[in-house]
XYZ file of C-alpha atoms in Angstrom:
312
model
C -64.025 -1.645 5.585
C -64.443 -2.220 9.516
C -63.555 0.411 11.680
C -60.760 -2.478 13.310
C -59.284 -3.093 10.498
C -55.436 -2.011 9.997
C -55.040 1.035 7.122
C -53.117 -0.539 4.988
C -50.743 2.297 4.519
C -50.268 2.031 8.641
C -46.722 0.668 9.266
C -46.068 -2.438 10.917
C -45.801 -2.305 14.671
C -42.294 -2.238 15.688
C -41.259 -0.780 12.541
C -40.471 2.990 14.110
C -38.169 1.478 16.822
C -36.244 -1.078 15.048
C -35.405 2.623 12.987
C -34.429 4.742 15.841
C -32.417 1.648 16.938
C -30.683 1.673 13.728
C -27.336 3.155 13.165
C -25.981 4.422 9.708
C -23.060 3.325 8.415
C -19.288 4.075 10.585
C -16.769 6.130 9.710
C -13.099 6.532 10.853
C -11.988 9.224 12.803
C -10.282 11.404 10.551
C -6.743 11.670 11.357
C -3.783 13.632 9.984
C -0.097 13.136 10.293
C 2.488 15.917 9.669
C 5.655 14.525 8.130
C 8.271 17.167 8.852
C 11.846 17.821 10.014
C 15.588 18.713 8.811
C 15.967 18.119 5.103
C 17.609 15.626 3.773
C 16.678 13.041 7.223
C 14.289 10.961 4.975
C 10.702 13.109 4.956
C 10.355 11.757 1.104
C 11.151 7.977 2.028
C 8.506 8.609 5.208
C 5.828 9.632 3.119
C 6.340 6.557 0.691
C 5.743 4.505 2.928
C 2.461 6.295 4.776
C 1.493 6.306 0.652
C 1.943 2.204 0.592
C -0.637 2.022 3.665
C -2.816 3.854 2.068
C -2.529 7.248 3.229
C -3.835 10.094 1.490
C -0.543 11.747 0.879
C 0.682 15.418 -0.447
C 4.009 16.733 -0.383
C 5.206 20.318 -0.042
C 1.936 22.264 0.579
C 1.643 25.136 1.938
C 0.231 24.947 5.496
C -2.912 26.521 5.074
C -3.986 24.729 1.999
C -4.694 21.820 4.688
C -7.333 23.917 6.299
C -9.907 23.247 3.429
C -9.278 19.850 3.250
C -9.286 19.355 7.087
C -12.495 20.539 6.514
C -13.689 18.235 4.315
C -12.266 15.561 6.074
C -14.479 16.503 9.455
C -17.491 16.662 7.289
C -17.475 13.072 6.199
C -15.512 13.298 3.229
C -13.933 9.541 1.777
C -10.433 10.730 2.756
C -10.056 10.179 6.036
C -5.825 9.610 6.767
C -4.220 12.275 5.405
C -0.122 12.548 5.655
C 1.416 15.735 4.783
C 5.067 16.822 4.014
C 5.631 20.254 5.467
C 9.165 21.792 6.117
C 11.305 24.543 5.245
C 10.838 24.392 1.329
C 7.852 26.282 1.972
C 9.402 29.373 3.138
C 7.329 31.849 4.748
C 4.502 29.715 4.186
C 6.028 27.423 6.970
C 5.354 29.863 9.837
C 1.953 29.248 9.293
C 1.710 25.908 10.256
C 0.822 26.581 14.005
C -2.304 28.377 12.984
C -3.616 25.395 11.339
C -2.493 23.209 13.963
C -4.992 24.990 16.179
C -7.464 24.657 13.459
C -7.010 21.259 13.179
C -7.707 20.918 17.291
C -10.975 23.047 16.924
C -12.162 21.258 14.445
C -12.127 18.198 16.258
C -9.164 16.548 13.517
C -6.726 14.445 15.369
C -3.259 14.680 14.241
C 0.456 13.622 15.085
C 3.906 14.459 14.264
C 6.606 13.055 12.602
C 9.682 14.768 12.811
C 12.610 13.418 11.042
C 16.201 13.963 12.191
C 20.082 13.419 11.592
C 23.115 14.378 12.482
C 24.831 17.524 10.916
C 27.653 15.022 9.318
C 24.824 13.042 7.985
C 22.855 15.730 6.479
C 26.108 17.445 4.628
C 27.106 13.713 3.317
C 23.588 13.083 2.038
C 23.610 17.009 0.048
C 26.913 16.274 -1.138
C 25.402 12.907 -2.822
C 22.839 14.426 -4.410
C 24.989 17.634 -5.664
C 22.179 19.755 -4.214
C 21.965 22.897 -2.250
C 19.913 22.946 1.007
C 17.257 25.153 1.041
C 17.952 27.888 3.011
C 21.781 27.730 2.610
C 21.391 31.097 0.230
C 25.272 32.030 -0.819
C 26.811 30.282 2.352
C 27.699 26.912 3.283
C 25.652 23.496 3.520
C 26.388 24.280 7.132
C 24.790 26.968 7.438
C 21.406 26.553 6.112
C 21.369 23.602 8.468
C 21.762 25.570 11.226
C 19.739 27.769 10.314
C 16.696 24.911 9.128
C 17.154 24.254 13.161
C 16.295 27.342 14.195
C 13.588 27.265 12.215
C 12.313 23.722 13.558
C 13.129 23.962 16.789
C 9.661 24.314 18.458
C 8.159 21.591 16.009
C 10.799 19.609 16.754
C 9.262 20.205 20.686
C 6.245 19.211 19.934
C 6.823 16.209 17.886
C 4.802 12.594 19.129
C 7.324 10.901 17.029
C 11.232 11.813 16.618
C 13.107 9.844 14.538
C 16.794 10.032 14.083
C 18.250 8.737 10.986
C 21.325 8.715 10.318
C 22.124 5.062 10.912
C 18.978 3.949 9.590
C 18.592 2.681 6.244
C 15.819 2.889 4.351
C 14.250 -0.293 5.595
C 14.865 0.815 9.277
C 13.172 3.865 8.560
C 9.674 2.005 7.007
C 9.848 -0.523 10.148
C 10.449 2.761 12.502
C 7.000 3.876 10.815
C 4.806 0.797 10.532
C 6.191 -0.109 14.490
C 4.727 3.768 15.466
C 1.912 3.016 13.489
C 1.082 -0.556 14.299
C -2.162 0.160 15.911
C -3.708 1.549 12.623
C -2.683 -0.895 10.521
C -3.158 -4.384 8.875
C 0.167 -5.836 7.761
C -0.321 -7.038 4.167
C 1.487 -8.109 1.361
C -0.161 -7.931 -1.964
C -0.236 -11.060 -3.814
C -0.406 -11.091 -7.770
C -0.297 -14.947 -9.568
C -0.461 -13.777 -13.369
C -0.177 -17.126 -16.007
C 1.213 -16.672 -19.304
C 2.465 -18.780 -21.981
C 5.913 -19.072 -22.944
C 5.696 -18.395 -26.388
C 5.067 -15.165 -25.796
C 7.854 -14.458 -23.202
C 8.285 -14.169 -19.392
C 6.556 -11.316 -17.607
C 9.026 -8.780 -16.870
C 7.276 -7.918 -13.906
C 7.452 -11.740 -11.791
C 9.252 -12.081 -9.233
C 8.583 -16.238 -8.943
C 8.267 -18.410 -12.290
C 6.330 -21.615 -12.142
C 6.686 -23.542 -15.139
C 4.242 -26.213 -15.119
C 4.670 -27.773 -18.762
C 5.346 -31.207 -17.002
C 1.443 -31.407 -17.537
C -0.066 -33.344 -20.058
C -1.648 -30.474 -22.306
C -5.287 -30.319 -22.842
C -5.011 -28.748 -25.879
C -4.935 -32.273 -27.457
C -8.065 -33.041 -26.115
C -10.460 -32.242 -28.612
C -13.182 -31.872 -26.309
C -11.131 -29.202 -24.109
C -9.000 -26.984 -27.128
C -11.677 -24.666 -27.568
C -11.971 -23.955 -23.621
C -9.972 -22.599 -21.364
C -8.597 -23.447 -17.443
C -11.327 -21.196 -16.367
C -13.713 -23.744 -17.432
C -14.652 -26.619 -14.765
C -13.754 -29.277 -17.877
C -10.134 -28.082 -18.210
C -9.534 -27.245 -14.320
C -11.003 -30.623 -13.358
C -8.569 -32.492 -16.372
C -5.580 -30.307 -15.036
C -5.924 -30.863 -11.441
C -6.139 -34.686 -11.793
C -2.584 -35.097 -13.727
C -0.509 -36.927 -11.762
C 1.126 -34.615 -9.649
C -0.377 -31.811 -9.934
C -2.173 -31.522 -6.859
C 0.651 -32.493 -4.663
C 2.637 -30.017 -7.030
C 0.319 -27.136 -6.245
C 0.518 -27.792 -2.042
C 4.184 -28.311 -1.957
C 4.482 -24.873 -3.875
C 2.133 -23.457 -1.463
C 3.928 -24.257 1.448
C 7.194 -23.516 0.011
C 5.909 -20.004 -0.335
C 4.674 -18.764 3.385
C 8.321 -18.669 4.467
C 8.712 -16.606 1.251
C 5.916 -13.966 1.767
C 6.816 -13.327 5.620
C 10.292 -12.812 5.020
C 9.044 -10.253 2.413
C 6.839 -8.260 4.471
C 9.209 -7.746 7.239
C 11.562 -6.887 4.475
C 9.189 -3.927 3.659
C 8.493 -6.078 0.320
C 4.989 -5.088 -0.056
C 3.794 -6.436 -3.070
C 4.388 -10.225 -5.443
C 4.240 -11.488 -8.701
C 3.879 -14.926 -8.796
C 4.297 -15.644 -13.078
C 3.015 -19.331 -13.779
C 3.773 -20.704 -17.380
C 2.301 -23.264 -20.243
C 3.077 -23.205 -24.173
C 0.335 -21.081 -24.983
C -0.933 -19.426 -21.309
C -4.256 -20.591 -22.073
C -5.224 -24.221 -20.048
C -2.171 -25.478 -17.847
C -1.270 -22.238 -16.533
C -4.800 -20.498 -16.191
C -6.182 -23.556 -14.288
C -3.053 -23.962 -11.858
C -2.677 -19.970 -11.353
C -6.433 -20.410 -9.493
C -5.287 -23.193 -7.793
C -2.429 -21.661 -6.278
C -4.472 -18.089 -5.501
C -7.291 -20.363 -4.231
C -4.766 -21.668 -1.860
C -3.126 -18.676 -0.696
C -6.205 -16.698 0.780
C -7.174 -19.714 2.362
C -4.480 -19.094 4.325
C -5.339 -15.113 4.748
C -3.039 -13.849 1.837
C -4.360 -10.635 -0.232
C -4.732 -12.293 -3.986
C -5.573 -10.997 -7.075
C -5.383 -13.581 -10.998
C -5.300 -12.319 -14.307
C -4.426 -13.938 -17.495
C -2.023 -12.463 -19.212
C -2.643 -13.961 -22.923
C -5.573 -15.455 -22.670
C -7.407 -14.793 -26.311
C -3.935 -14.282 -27.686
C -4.037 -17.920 -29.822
């Protein structure tokens, strides 16, 4: 072999700084929110709806159980929004929480807090409703283990980045109180479901929209197309060119976006949209694609299934 030859085990030139140029994959900053506050002001409705965006969320731990999963979380760990429900409940455990605030800071962990609020009215109506004693009422009044849950709060309540007072707030105001604070880290979406299903074997329980599209000839009549389903091109293609069925499938489509926004800023986060034939197995299957086809075209979060498809 000649002496200017290249080894062919050399690499190619270039190769070494397109590498060093390379970055790995991203990750988030890992970020924690403490959901805490007077009880009975809403902390379990607040972390519902951190759980419905996909927060990691755990209720009523002991402050310095966070510390080990902090950790984890600032070593690269899949979890990287955690919301956590700490208040009184925890008893002496609670007086803890300041150390692991710190820890939090040193260990380079951003976090925030919630802190959830209402009036003392409020909070006796709400323990009255539920026929439950407040934590740290002991043998006295509601009363007084409110004032003295204050006490207790006081200098979290100081420190909060979010204070939230509830007691005229439903439980609607409350999520858009939280998504609003939050709007920065997340991506408004409803969840779309279209589920067909034949109506011989009974509505889904589940739908919240019916579509009954039986005013379509049936392919099951077609010898050529009883054997398949509406996930085969035959069947989809004999569907979709019954009269009507197209303009049937856009009219519904349009009908809808009204429908879905007025859900999501109704804290509606997820749809069933249950479309019916005899048998759930050509008309419905066919028209159910169709209609999800449709709907992420125009950015909507869709999932199909067949519900009894195989049952004939």
């Amino acid at each position: 072999m000649s002496n200017t030859e290249p080894s062919p085990i050399t690499a190619p030139e270039g190769i070494a700084e397109v590498e060093a140029a390379t970055h790995g994959p991203e990750h988030s900053e890992p970020q924690v929110l403490v959901i805490t506050g007077m009880s009975g002001a809403g902390r379990s409705r607040a972390a519902a709806v951190l759980e419905d965006l996909d927060w990691y969320v755990v209720d009523n731990l002991p402050p310095m159980m966070l510390v080990p999963l902090v950790d984890l979380m600032a070593k690269g760990s899949s979890i990287e929004r955690v919301a956590v429900v700490v208040d009184v409940r925890g008893r002496e455990f609670f007086s803890e929480l300041d150390k692991v605030l710190v820890h939090m800071t040193e260990a380079g962990v951003a976090y925030r807090i919630l802190f959830l609020d209402a009036s003392d009215e409020v909070l006796v109506r709400r323990f009255e409703q539920v026929r439950r004693p407040h934590p740290l009422q002991g043998e006295g009044r509601i009363l007084d283990g409110i004032a003295e849950e204050r006490s207790v709060v006081a200098t979290l309540a100081a420190r909060a980045d979010l204070r939230i007072d509830t007691s005229d707030l439903s439980v609607h105001d409350l999520a858009r109180e939280i998504r609003g604070w939050l709007a920065h880290d997340i991506n408004e979406v409803l969840r779309v479901n279209v589920i067909s299903f034949g109506f011989k074997y009974g509505i889904p329980l589940d739908a919240d929209h019916v579509v009954d599209v039986r005013f379509l000839a049936n392919p099951y009549w077609i010898t050529e197309l009883r054997h398949l389903t509406g996930r085969d091109q035959p069947v989809r293609d004999y569907v979709l060119a019954r009269p009507g069925a197209v303009e049937f499938i856009d009219r519904y489509v349009d009908a809808l976006a009204p429908v879905l926004a007025g859900y999501l800023n109704e804290e509606k986060r997820y749809v069933t949209i249950a479309v019916g034939c005899t048998g759930g197995k050509h008309r419905s299957v066919a028209i159910s694609e169709a209609i999800a086809e449709r709907l992420r075209a125009r950015g909507q979060l869709v999932t199909v299934s067949a519900r009894d498809l195989g049952r004939e």
